[in-house]
Coordinates of C-alpha atoms in Angstrom, one line a residue:
Chain A
M1 CA -19.7 -24.5 16.5
S2 CA -19.9 -20.8 17.3
L3 CA -16.8 -19.2 18.9
V4 CA -18.8 -16.3 20.1
P5 CA -19.6 -17.5 23.7
P6 CA -16.0 -18.6 24.5
V7 CA -14.5 -15.5 22.9
L8 CA -16.8 -13.3 25.1
A9 CA -15.9 -15.4 28.1
G10 CA -12.2 -14.6 27.6
D11 CA -11.1 -17.9 26.1
R12 CA -7.8 -17.1 24.4
L13 CA -7.6 -20.3 22.4
A14 CA -11.1 -19.6 20.9
L15 CA -10.0 -16.1 20.2
A16 CA -6.9 -17.3 18.3
R17 CA -9.0 -19.7 16.4
L18 CA -11.5 -16.9 15.4
L19 CA -8.6 -14.7 14.3
T20 CA -7.3 -17.4 12.0
Q21 CA -10.8 -17.9 10.6
L22 CA -11.0 -14.2 9.9
E23 CA -7.6 -14.2 8.2
N24 CA -8.9 -17.0 6.0
E25 CA -12.2 -15.3 5.6
T26 CA -14.2 -18.4 6.4
P27 CA -18.0 -18.0 6.4
E28 CA -18.1 -19.2 10.1
G29 CA -15.6 -16.6 11.1
L30 CA -17.4 -13.8 9.4
Q31 CA -20.7 -14.9 10.9
D32 CA -19.1 -15.0 14.4
L33 CA -17.7 -11.5 13.8
S34 CA -21.1 -10.2 12.9
A35 CA -22.5 -11.7 16.1
L36 CA -19.7 -10.1 18.1
Y37 CA -20.1 -6.7 16.5
G38 CA -22.5 -5.4 19.1
H39 CA -19.7 -5.9 21.7
T40 CA -17.2 -3.7 19.9
G41 CA -16.7 0.0 20.4
Q42 CA -14.8 0.0 23.7
A43 CA -11.3 -0.5 22.5
H44 CA -8.9 2.4 22.0
R45 CA -7.3 1.7 18.6
V46 CA -3.8 3.0 18.5
G47 CA -1.9 2.9 15.2
I48 CA 1.9 2.9 15.5
T49 CA 3.6 3.6 12.2
G50 CA 7.0 4.6 10.9
A51 CA 9.7 3.5 8.4
P52 CA 11.5 0.2 8.9
G53 CA 14.4 0.9 11.4
T54 CA 12.6 3.4 13.6
G55 CA 12.2 0.7 16.3
K56 CA 8.4 0.3 16.3
S57 CA 8.3 -3.1 17.8
A58 CA 10.8 -2.5 20.6
L59 CA 8.9 0.7 21.5
V60 CA 5.5 -1.0 21.5
N61 CA 7.1 -3.7 23.8
R62 CA 8.3 -1.1 26.3
L63 CA 5.1 0.9 26.1
V64 CA 2.9 -2.1 26.7
Q65 CA 5.0 -3.1 29.7
E66 CA 4.7 0.5 31.1
L67 CA 0.9 0.5 30.6
R68 CA 0.5 -2.9 32.1
S69 CA 2.5 -1.9 35.2
K70 CA -0.4 0.3 36.3
T71 CA -3.0 -1.4 38.6
D72 CA -5.9 -0.1 36.5
S73 CA -4.4 -1.3 33.2
P74 CA -6.8 -2.6 30.6
Q75 CA -6.0 -5.8 28.7
I76 CA -3.9 -4.9 25.6
A77 CA -3.7 -6.5 22.2
I78 CA -1.1 -5.9 19.5
V79 CA -1.7 -6.5 15.8
A80 CA 1.4 -6.5 13.7
V81 CA 0.9 -5.7 10.1
D82 CA 4.5 -4.7 9.5
P83 CA 6.2 -7.6 7.7
S84 CA 9.6 -6.5 9.2
S85 CA 8.2 -6.6 12.7
P86 CA 9.6 -9.2 15.0
F87 CA 6.1 -9.7 16.2
S88 CA 5.2 -11.0 12.8
G89 CA 8.5 -12.0 11.4
G90 CA 10.0 -13.4 14.6
A91 CA 9.2 -17.0 13.9
I92 CA 11.4 -16.9 10.8
L93 CA 14.1 -14.6 12.0
G94 CA 14.4 -16.2 15.4
D95 CA 14.3 -12.7 17.0
R96 CA 11.2 -13.0 19.1
I97 CA 13.5 -12.1 21.9
R98 CA 12.0 -8.8 22.6
M99 CA 8.5 -10.2 22.6
R100 CA 9.4 -12.5 25.5
D101 CA 9.1 -9.6 27.9
L102 CA 5.4 -9.6 27.1
S103 CA 4.7 -13.3 26.7
G104 CA 4.4 -14.0 30.4
D105 CA 1.6 -11.4 30.9
P106 CA -1.9 -13.0 30.4
G107 CA -3.3 -9.5 29.9
V108 CA -1.4 -9.1 26.7
F109 CA -2.3 -10.7 23.4
I110 CA -0.1 -10.5 20.3
R111 CA -1.2 -11.3 16.8
S112 CA 0.7 -11.0 13.6
M113 CA -0.9 -10.9 10.2
A114 CA 0.5 -13.9 8.6
N115 CA -1.2 -13.7 5.2
R116 CA -0.3 -10.4 3.5
G117 CA -1.7 -11.6 0.3
A118 CA -5.0 -12.7 1.9
L119 CA -8.2 -12.9 -0.1
G120 CA -9.7 -9.7 1.3
G121 CA -6.6 -7.6 1.3
L122 CA -4.7 -6.1 4.2
A123 CA -7.2 -3.4 5.2
R124 CA -10.2 -5.7 5.4
T125 CA -8.4 -8.4 7.3
S126 CA -6.7 -6.2 9.8
S127 CA -10.0 -4.3 10.4
N128 CA -11.7 -7.6 11.1
L129 CA -9.0 -8.8 13.5
V130 CA -9.1 -5.5 15.4
A131 CA -12.9 -5.7 15.7
A132 CA -12.7 -9.2 17.1
L133 CA -10.1 -8.1 19.7
D134 CA -12.3 -5.2 20.6
A135 CA -15.2 -7.5 21.2
A136 CA -13.0 -9.9 23.2
G137 CA -12.5 -7.1 25.7
F138 CA -9.1 -5.6 25.0
G139 CA -9.2 -2.0 26.2
I140 CA -6.3 -0.9 23.9
V141 CA -5.4 -2.4 20.5
F142 CA -2.1 -1.4 19.1
I143 CA -1.8 -1.7 15.3
E144 CA 1.8 -1.7 14.2
T145 CA 2.3 -0.9 10.5
V146 CA 5.3 0.1 8.4
G147 CA 4.7 3.6 7.3
S148 CA 5.6 3.6 3.6
G149 CA 2.8 2.1 1.6
Q150 CA -0.6 3.7 1.1
A151 CA -2.4 0.6 2.4
E152 CA -0.4 0.6 5.6
V153 CA -0.9 4.4 6.1
D154 CA -4.7 3.8 5.6
I155 CA -4.7 1.1 8.2
A156 CA -3.0 3.3 10.8
G157 CA -5.1 6.2 9.8
A158 CA -8.2 4.2 10.7
A159 CA -7.1 4.2 14.3
H160 CA -8.4 6.6 16.9
T161 CA -4.9 7.7 17.8
V162 CA -2.0 7.6 15.4
V163 CA 1.6 7.6 16.7
V164 CA 4.2 8.3 14.0
L165 CA 7.7 7.2 14.7
D166 CA 10.9 8.7 13.5
A167 CA 14.5 8.0 14.5
P168 CA 17.9 9.6 14.1
G169 CA 19.9 8.6 11.0
M170 CA 16.8 7.6 9.0
G171 CA 17.6 10.2 6.3
D172 CA 15.6 13.2 5.6
T173 CA 12.3 13.5 7.4
I174 CA 10.8 15.0 4.3
Q175 CA 10.3 11.4 3.2
A176 CA 7.8 10.7 5.9
L177 CA 6.1 14.0 5.2
K178 CA 5.7 13.3 1.5
A179 CA 4.3 9.9 2.2
G180 CA 1.5 11.5 4.1
I181 CA 2.5 10.0 7.4
L182 CA 3.1 13.1 9.4
E183 CA -0.3 14.4 8.2
I184 CA -2.1 11.6 10.0
A185 CA -0.1 11.9 13.2
D186 CA -1.7 12.6 16.6
L187 CA 1.5 12.0 18.4
I188 CA 5.0 12.3 16.9
V189 CA 7.8 10.3 18.5
V190 CA 11.5 10.5 17.9
N191 CA 12.6 7.1 19.0
K192 CA 16.2 5.9 19.8
S193 CA 16.8 9.0 21.7
D194 CA 20.0 7.4 23.1
L195 CA 21.6 7.6 19.6
P196 CA 23.5 10.6 18.4
G197 CA 21.4 12.9 16.2
A198 CA 18.1 12.5 18.1
K199 CA 17.9 16.2 19.0
T200 CA 18.7 17.2 15.4
T201 CA 15.9 14.9 14.1
L202 CA 13.6 16.4 16.7
A203 CA 14.5 20.0 15.6
A204 CA 14.0 19.1 12.0
L205 CA 10.5 17.6 12.7
R206 CA 9.6 20.7 14.8
A207 CA 10.6 23.0 11.9
T208 CA 8.6 20.9 9.5
L209 CA 5.5 21.0 11.7
E210 CA 5.8 24.8 12.2
L211 CA 5.2 25.1 8.5
G212 CA 1.6 24.1 9.4
P213 CA 0.0 21.8 11.9
A214 CA -0.7 18.2 10.9
A215 CA -3.4 18.1 8.3
R216 CA -5.7 15.7 10.1
N217 CA -6.0 18.0 13.1
K218 CA -5.9 21.2 11.0
D219 CA -9.0 20.2 8.9
R220 CA -11.0 19.7 12.0
E221 CA -9.9 22.9 13.6
S222 CA -9.5 20.9 16.7
N223 CA -7.6 22.0 19.7
W224 CA -5.2 19.2 19.6
T225 CA -1.6 20.0 18.7
P226 CA 0.4 16.8 18.1
P227 CA 3.0 16.7 20.8
L228 CA 6.6 15.8 19.9
L229 CA 8.2 13.2 22.2
L230 CA 11.6 11.7 22.6
T231 CA 11.8 8.0 23.6
S232 CA 14.2 5.2 23.9
A233 CA 13.2 1.6 24.2
T234 CA 16.7 0.8 25.3
T235 CA 17.0 3.3 28.3
G236 CA 13.2 3.7 28.9
E237 CA 13.4 7.4 28.4
G238 CA 10.1 9.0 27.6
I239 CA 8.1 5.8 27.8
P240 CA 5.9 6.9 30.7
E241 CA 5.3 10.3 28.9
L242 CA 4.3 8.5 25.8
A243 CA 1.9 6.2 27.7
S244 CA 0.3 9.4 29.3
A245 CA 0.0 11.2 26.0
I246 CA -1.9 8.3 24.5
G247 CA -4.3 8.4 27.4
E248 CA -4.6 12.1 27.1
H249 CA -5.4 11.8 23.4
R250 CA -8.2 9.4 24.1
R251 CA -9.7 11.8 26.7
F252 CA -9.4 14.6 24.2
L253 CA -11.2 12.6 21.5
E254 CA -14.0 11.7 23.9
H255 CA -14.5 15.2 25.3
S256 CA -14.3 17.0 21.9
G257 CA -16.7 14.6 20.1
E258 CA -13.8 13.7 17.7
W259 CA -14.0 10.0 18.8
L260 CA -17.4 9.7 17.1
V261 CA -16.3 11.6 14.1
R262 CA -13.4 9.2 13.6
E263 CA -15.6 6.2 14.2
R264 CA -17.9 7.4 11.5
E265 CA -15.1 7.9 9.1
R266 CA -13.7 4.4 9.7
V267 CA -17.1 2.8 9.3
D268 CA -17.7 4.8 6.1
Q269 CA -14.5 3.5 4.6
E270 CA -15.2 -0.1 5.7
V271 CA -18.8 -0.2 4.5
G272 CA -17.7 1.4 1.2
R273 CA -15.0 -1.2 0.7
L274 CA -17.3 -4.1 1.5
L275 CA -20.1 -2.7 -0.8
R276 CA -17.7 -2.4 -3.7
E277 CA -16.5 -6.0 -3.3
R278 CA -20.0 -7.5 -2.8
L279 CA -21.5 -5.6 -5.8
A280 CA -18.7 -6.8 -8.1
E281 CA -19.1 -10.3 -6.9
S282 CA -22.8 -10.6 -7.6
F283 CA -22.5 -8.7 -10.8
L284 CA -19.9 -11.1 -12.2
K285 CA -21.9 -14.1 -11.0
A286 CA -24.9 -12.8 -13.0
Q287 CA -22.9 -12.4 -16.3
P288 CA -23.5 -15.0 -19.0
D289 CA -20.6 -17.4 -19.4
G290 CA -17.6 -16.0 -21.2
F291 CA -18.8 -12.3 -21.2
Y292 CA -16.2 -11.1 -18.8
E293 CA -13.4 -13.0 -20.6
E294 CA -14.5 -11.5 -23.9
A295 CA -14.3 -8.1 -22.4
L296 CA -10.7 -8.8 -21.2
R297 CA -9.8 -10.2 -24.7
K298 CA -11.0 -6.9 -26.3
V299 CA -8.8 -4.8 -24.0
V300 CA -5.7 -7.1 -24.5
A301 CA -6.3 -6.8 -28.2
R302 CA -6.6 -3.0 -27.9
E303 CA -10.0 -3.1 -29.5
A304 CA -11.4 -1.2 -26.5
S305 CA -10.1 0.6 -23.4
P306 CA -10.6 -0.8 -19.9
G307 CA -13.1 2.1 -19.2
A308 CA -15.0 1.4 -22.3
V309 CA -15.5 -2.4 -21.7
V310 CA -16.6 -1.7 -18.1
E311 CA -19.3 0.7 -19.5
Q312 CA -20.3 -2.0 -22.0
L313 CA -20.5 -4.7 -19.3
I314 CA -22.6 -2.5 -17.1
E315 CA -24.9 -1.3 -19.9
G316 CA -25.3 -4.9 -21.1
A317 CA -26.4 -6.0 -17.6
V318 CA -28.9 -3.1 -17.3
G319 CA -30.2 -4.0 -20.8
A320 CA -30.6 -7.7 -19.9
G321 CA -32.2 -7.0 -16.6
Chain B
M1 CA -10.0 20.4 -27.2
S2 CA -8.7 16.8 -27.6
L3 CA -5.1 16.3 -26.7
V4 CA -5.0 13.0 -28.7
P5 CA -3.6 14.4 -32.0
P6 CA -0.7 16.4 -30.5
V7 CA 0.2 13.6 -28.1
L8 CA 0.4 11.1 -31.0
A9 CA 2.4 13.7 -32.9
G10 CA 5.0 13.7 -30.1
D11 CA 4.1 17.1 -28.5
R12 CA 5.6 16.9 -25.0
L13 CA 3.7 19.8 -23.7
A14 CA 0.4 18.2 -24.7
L15 CA 1.6 15.0 -23.1
A16 CA 2.4 16.7 -19.8
R17 CA -1.0 18.3 -19.9
L18 CA -2.7 15.0 -20.5
L19 CA -0.8 13.4 -17.6
T20 CA -2.0 16.1 -15.3
Q21 CA -5.6 15.6 -16.4
L22 CA -5.2 11.9 -15.7
E23 CA -3.8 12.6 -12.3
N24 CA -6.8 14.7 -11.6
E25 CA -9.1 12.2 -13.4
T26 CA -10.9 14.9 -15.5
P27 CA -13.5 13.5 -17.9
E28 CA -11.6 15.1 -20.8
G29 CA -8.4 13.3 -19.8
L30 CA -10.1 9.9 -19.4
Q31 CA -11.9 10.3 -22.7
D32 CA -8.6 11.1 -24.4
L33 CA -7.0 8.1 -22.8
S34 CA -9.8 5.9 -24.1
A35 CA -9.2 7.3 -27.6
L36 CA -5.5 6.7 -27.3
Y37 CA -5.9 3.1 -26.0
G38 CA -5.6 1.5 -29.5
H39 CA -2.1 3.0 -29.7
T40 CA -0.9 1.3 -26.6
G41 CA 0.7 -2.1 -26.3
Q42 CA 4.2 -1.4 -27.6
A43 CA 5.9 -0.2 -24.5
H44 CA 8.0 -2.5 -22.3
R45 CA 6.8 -1.7 -18.8
V46 CA 9.7 -2.2 -16.4
G47 CA 9.0 -1.9 -12.6
I48 CA 11.9 -1.0 -10.4
T49 CA 11.3 -1.6 -6.7
G50 CA 13.2 -1.8 -3.5
A51 CA 13.3 -0.4 0.0
P52 CA 14.2 3.3 0.5
G53 CA 18.0 3.6 0.5
T54 CA 18.7 0.9 -2.1
G55 CA 19.5 3.7 -4.6
K56 CA 16.6 3.1 -7.1
S57 CA 16.6 6.6 -8.6
A58 CA 20.4 6.8 -9.1
L59 CA 20.4 3.4 -10.7
V60 CA 17.5 4.3 -13.1
N61 CA 19.4 7.4 -14.0
R62 CA 22.5 5.5 -15.0
L63 CA 20.5 2.8 -16.7
V64 CA 18.6 5.2 -18.8
Q65 CA 21.8 6.9 -19.8
E66 CA 23.2 3.5 -20.8
L67 CA 20.2 2.6 -22.8
R68 CA 20.0 5.9 -24.5
S69 CA 23.7 5.8 -25.5
K70 CA 22.8 3.1 -28.1
T71 CA 22.0 4.2 -31.6
D72 CA 18.8 2.1 -31.7
S73 CA 17.5 3.2 -28.3
P74 CA 13.8 3.8 -28.0
Q75 CA 12.4 6.8 -26.2
I76 CA 12.2 6.2 -22.5
A77 CA 9.8 7.4 -19.9
I78 CA 10.2 7.2 -16.1
V79 CA 7.2 7.3 -13.8
A80 CA 8.2 7.8 -10.1
V81 CA 5.6 6.5 -7.6
D82 CA 8.2 6.4 -4.8
P83 CA 7.6 9.4 -2.6
S84 CA 11.3 9.3 -1.5
S85 CA 12.5 9.4 -5.1
P86 CA 14.4 12.5 -6.1
F87 CA 12.4 12.2 -9.3
S88 CA 9.3 13.0 -7.4
G89 CA 10.7 14.6 -4.2
G90 CA 13.4 16.5 -5.8
A91 CA 11.6 19.8 -6.1
I92 CA 11.3 20.0 -2.3
L93 CA 14.6 18.4 -1.4
G94 CA 16.6 20.4 -3.9
D95 CA 18.4 17.2 -4.9
R96 CA 17.2 16.9 -8.5
I97 CA 21.0 17.0 -9.2
R98 CA 21.0 13.4 -10.4
M99 CA 18.1 14.1 -12.7
R100 CA 20.1 16.7 -14.5
D101 CA 22.0 14.0 -16.3
L102 CA 18.8 13.1 -18.2
S103 CA 17.1 16.4 -18.5
G104 CA 19.1 17.4 -21.6
D105 CA 18.0 14.3 -23.5
P106 CA 14.8 14.9 -25.6
G107 CA 14.3 11.2 -25.8
V108 CA 13.7 10.9 -22.1
F109 CA 10.5 12.0 -20.2
I110 CA 10.3 12.0 -16.4
R111 CA 7.0 12.2 -14.5
S112 CA 6.5 12.0 -10.8
M113 CA 3.1 11.2 -9.3
A114 CA 2.4 14.3 -7.3
N115 CA -0.9 13.3 -5.9
R116 CA -0.5 10.2 -3.7
G117 CA -3.9 10.7 -2.2
A118 CA -5.6 11.2 -5.6
L119 CA -9.2 10.3 -6.1
G120 CA -8.7 7.1 -8.0
G121 CA -5.9 5.7 -5.8
L122 CA -2.3 5.1 -6.7
A123 CA -2.8 2.0 -8.8
R124 CA -5.5 3.4 -11.1
T125 CA -3.6 6.7 -11.6
S126 CA -0.2 5.2 -12.3
S127 CA -1.8 2.7 -14.7
N128 CA -3.4 5.5 -16.6
L129 CA -0.2 7.5 -16.8
V130 CA 1.8 4.5 -18.1
A131 CA -0.9 3.8 -20.8
A132 CA -0.7 7.4 -22.0
L133 CA 3.1 7.2 -22.2
D134 CA 2.8 3.9 -24.0
A135 CA 0.5 5.5 -26.6
A136 CA 2.8 8.5 -26.9
G137 CA 5.4 6.2 -28.3
F138 CA 7.8 5.5 -25.4
G139 CA 9.4 2.1 -26.0
I140 CA 10.4 1.6 -22.4
V141 CA 8.5 2.9 -19.4
F142 CA 10.2 2.6 -16.0
I143 CA 7.9 2.6 -13.0
E144 CA 9.9 3.3 -9.9
T145 CA 8.1 2.3 -6.7
V146 CA 9.2 1.9 -3.1
G147 CA 8.9 -1.8 -2.3
S148 CA 7.2 -1.9 1.0
G149 CA 3.5 -1.3 0.7
Q150 CA 1.1 -3.7 -0.9
A151 CA -0.2 -1.0 -3.3
E152 CA 3.4 -0.3 -4.5
V153 CA 4.2 -4.0 -4.9
D154 CA 1.0 -4.4 -6.9
I155 CA 2.0 -1.5 -9.2
A156 CA 5.4 -3.0 -9.9
G157 CA 3.9 -6.4 -10.3
A158 CA 1.7 -5.1 -13.1
A159 CA 4.9 -4.5 -15.2
H160 CA 6.2 -6.9 -17.8
T161 CA 9.6 -7.0 -16.1
V162 CA 10.2 -6.4 -12.4
V163 CA 13.6 -5.4 -11.2
V164 CA 14.0 -5.8 -7.4
L165 CA 16.8 -3.8 -5.8
D166 CA 18.7 -4.6 -2.6
A167 CA 21.8 -3.0 -1.3
P168 CA 24.4 -3.8 1.4
G169 CA 23.6 -2.6 4.9
M170 CA 19.9 -2.6 4.5
G171 CA 19.4 -5.1 7.2
D172 CA 18.1 -8.6 6.7
T173 CA 16.9 -9.5 3.3
I174 CA 14.2 -11.6 4.9
Q175 CA 12.3 -8.4 5.1
A176 CA 12.0 -8.0 1.3
L177 CA 11.2 -11.7 1.1
K178 CA 8.3 -11.4 3.6
A179 CA 6.9 -8.4 1.8
G180 CA 6.5 -10.5 -1.2
I181 CA 8.9 -8.4 -3.2
L182 CA 11.4 -11.2 -4.2
E183 CA 8.5 -13.3 -5.3
I184 CA 7.6 -10.9 -8.1
A185 CA 11.2 -10.4 -9.2
D186 CA 12.3 -11.1 -12.8
L187 CA 15.7 -9.6 -12.2
I188 CA 17.4 -9.2 -8.8
V189 CA 20.0 -6.5 -8.4
V190 CA 22.4 -5.8 -5.5
N191 CA 23.1 -2.1 -6.0
K192 CA 25.8 0.0 -4.4
S193 CA 28.3 -2.7 -5.2
D194 CA 31.1 -0.2 -4.4
L195 CA 30.1 -0.4 -0.7
P196 CA 31.5 -3.0 1.7
G197 CA 29.2 -5.9 2.3
A198 CA 27.8 -6.1 -1.3
K199 CA 29.1 -9.6 -1.8
T200 CA 27.6 -10.7 1.5
T201 CA 24.2 -9.3 0.5
L202 CA 24.5 -11.1 -2.8
A203 CA 25.4 -14.4 -1.1
A204 CA 22.5 -14.0 1.3
L205 CA 20.1 -13.4 -1.6
R206 CA 21.4 -16.4 -3.5
A207 CA 20.9 -18.6 -0.5
T208 CA 17.4 -17.3 -0.1
L209 CA 16.6 -18.0 -3.8
E210 CA 18.0 -21.5 -3.6
L211 CA 15.3 -22.3 -1.1
G212 CA 13.0 -22.1 -4.2
P213 CA 12.8 -20.1 -7.3
A214 CA 10.8 -16.8 -7.3
A215 CA 7.1 -17.6 -7.1
R216 CA 6.0 -15.7 -10.1
N217 CA 8.3 -17.7 -12.4
K218 CA 7.7 -20.9 -10.4
D219 CA 4.0 -20.9 -10.8
R220 CA 4.3 -20.6 -14.6
E221 CA 7.0 -23.3 -14.8
S222 CA 8.7 -20.9 -17.1
N223 CA 12.3 -21.3 -18.1
W224 CA 13.3 -18.0 -16.7
T225 CA 15.5 -18.0 -13.7
P226 CA 15.8 -14.5 -12.2
P227 CA 19.5 -13.5 -12.6
L228 CA 21.4 -11.9 -9.8
L229 CA 23.3 -8.8 -10.8
L230 CA 25.8 -6.5 -9.0
T231 CA 25.6 -2.8 -9.9
S232 CA 26.9 0.5 -8.8
A233 CA 25.4 3.8 -10.0
T234 CA 28.5 5.5 -8.7
T235 CA 31.2 3.5 -10.6
G236 CA 28.9 2.3 -13.4
E237 CA 29.7 -1.4 -12.6
G238 CA 27.1 -3.8 -13.9
I239 CA 25.0 -1.1 -15.7
P240 CA 25.5 -2.5 -19.2
E241 CA 24.8 -6.0 -18.0
L242 CA 21.6 -4.8 -16.4
A243 CA 20.5 -3.0 -19.6
S244 CA 21.2 -6.3 -21.5
A245 CA 19.3 -8.4 -19.0
I246 CA 16.2 -6.2 -19.3
G247 CA 16.3 -6.6 -23.1
E248 CA 16.8 -10.3 -22.7
H249 CA 13.8 -10.6 -20.4
R250 CA 11.6 -8.8 -23.0
R251 CA 12.7 -11.3 -25.7
F252 CA 12.1 -14.2 -23.3
L253 CA 8.6 -12.9 -22.6
E254 CA 7.8 -12.5 -26.3
H255 CA 9.1 -15.9 -27.4
S256 CA 7.6 -17.8 -24.5
G257 CA 4.1 -16.3 -24.8
E258 CA 4.5 -14.9 -21.3
W259 CA 4.1 -11.3 -22.6
L260 CA 0.5 -12.0 -23.4
V261 CA -0.1 -13.9 -20.2
R262 CA 1.1 -10.9 -18.2
E263 CA -0.9 -8.4 -20.3
R264 CA -4.0 -10.4 -19.7
E265 CA -3.4 -10.5 -15.9
R266 CA -2.8 -6.8 -15.8
V267 CA -5.9 -6.1 -17.8
D268 CA -7.9 -8.4 -15.6
Q269 CA -6.8 -6.5 -12.5
E270 CA -7.5 -3.2 -14.0
V271 CA -10.9 -4.0 -15.4
G272 CA -11.9 -5.6 -12.1
R273 CA -10.9 -2.5 -10.2
L274 CA -12.8 -0.2 -12.5
L275 CA -15.8 -2.4 -12.4
R276 CA -15.9 -2.4 -8.6
E277 CA -15.7 1.4 -8.5
R278 CA -18.3 2.0 -11.2
L279 CA -20.8 -0.4 -9.7
A280 CA -20.5 1.2 -6.3
E281 CA -20.9 4.6 -7.8
S282 CA -24.1 3.9 -9.7
F283 CA -25.4 1.8 -6.8
L284 CA -25.0 4.7 -4.3
K285 CA -26.5 7.2 -6.8
A286 CA -29.6 5.0 -7.0
Q287 CA -30.1 4.8 -3.3
P288 CA -32.9 7.0 -1.7
D289 CA -31.6 10.0 0.1
G290 CA -30.2 9.2 3.5
F291 CA -30.2 5.4 3.1
Y292 CA -26.5 5.0 3.1
E293 CA -26.1 7.5 6.0
E294 CA -28.6 5.5 8.0
A295 CA -26.6 2.3 7.3
L296 CA -23.5 4.0 8.6
R297 CA -25.3 5.2 11.7
K298 CA -26.4 1.7 12.5
V299 CA -22.8 0.4 12.3
V300 CA -21.5 3.3 14.4
A301 CA -24.2 2.6 17.0
R302 CA -23.3 -1.1 16.9
E303 CA -26.8 -2.0 15.9
A304 CA -25.4 -4.0 12.9
S305 CA -22.1 -5.1 11.6
P306 CA -20.6 -3.6 8.4
G307 CA -21.2 -6.9 6.6
A308 CA -24.8 -7.0 7.7
V309 CA -25.7 -3.4 6.6
V310 CA -24.0 -4.1 3.2
E311 CA -26.3 -7.1 2.8
Q312 CA -29.3 -5.0 3.8
L313 CA -28.4 -2.3 1.3
I314 CA -28.0 -4.7 -1.5
E315 CA -31.2 -6.7 -0.7
G316 CA -33.1 -3.4 -0.4
A317 CA -32.0 -2.3 -3.8
V318 CA -32.9 -5.7 -5.3
G319 CA -36.3 -5.5 -3.7
A320 CA -36.8 -2.0 -4.9
G321 CA -35.8 -2.8 -8.4

């Protein structure tokens, strides 16, 4: 039975079921998502990324409370891709404590990615979950990722607005820079401002940024300069300012045309990824029995390089067709 | 001019040039690698992975010194994929100090992956670099990655032997567990044994492991139980034991037939990845002008889902063929 009508009607149980189907990549789930696709495009996708220990989850928690305290607040969803997040790891760690602040609010929906090793990979699965939440009517979808792996940086980078977190005592900020995290930042936040060293971290980040504006915004010659904010999930300092800055960035994106540019980039990446997977799948299905295995054997025996056997496989298929 | 003869003759300058070509994926570089492929298969690929702060680079440094101090030591190469590694980040941070211990040894070759955002992606590029080093005669190739992103875990997982590092004060070890790092471990090391809390970390890891053996070894029903080692790059504690354990694991792999099983898995992954990329490339080249762009436009306009336009693209091509 299709989950499309109940999901569109706001049925949260149906939504949760659909998300599970999308994590497992069931044909029904993917078909439902296709049917829902026309309803997407409204949600503001906000990536929150930073090294473990920068306090991403606690900050998201406070931020969502702040946003929801306004009378005109949209419904908000949180997708946690970070394996160290209490949003995703809480069930095991028993530290879902911070999440409790949000669990009483029917306008908030939290989903963790349980299957990191899922069939379709992290990027495909998270993208599908976010699309489903978008169609289900969430005005803001936060995507929490740990900012150290390329896959995670890519996921955050596919958002409309990317918030990069740092915190005092995390070691040299050059690390974040090298990993390409600062380059995708639209907003830069030094969290844990109640800890000693926060101002030093802020100054170090500012110095780094003065060497050149963040690359994503530089390439576009846009007029957006990523603001630097100090926040504390503990004291609440800077949380209203962060909430405002996220809204401002959305307005900037819409007025400058950048919203559409980013949508197009994200779609290009996603369609490209799907195309590669589908082509390989049908190619392998059309191969005679044992052909692929024979190619692998040759490489293991060092009779041919991986590149050479791939060319042989492709030429063989062209010749046979 | 082909770099194959000088690389095989042990010319380090030619090797460095080839590695740069492979990072940039030049046709000459890839052709040379194909020609060198028959000379690969001797190197013991050892992945070293762990969260930032576990002291991977300092440990590799001490470990390589230990291995090289033996009269029968092979030549050793280090590929640093970790952006926080002084092996790769040192030039900026000015902390290549630790590296100096190795730089006087002509039997050691250190290479960092400069281009994280390279054309072919991290996995393809690092795999090519390791193959070139293998062909160049290095008996051991260490691959240092940060153990938090899926891409990095995959790179380490493609090694023959995976060493997973933890350290006291890194927070709950459950984080490493959730990220799938412990599951790929052949050797588990608690580094910084000179710091307080090392024994507690060791006990916590042991308790975690007793819940079930590491998955990689469990699936295979192999007789290898990942040993737990305490090391300190500062005092040198446990370094000879770690060097021995790496050698023991190689002997275990060879005697059990597991070496070939892992080679085959790695080749399967690599050929699969290349095949997907090549198929998409030639597919897109064969599309009429503007077809792909029109597909993207439809998705951005929410006229069709990414999955639907991919099916349309593929069916169109089949119909046209």
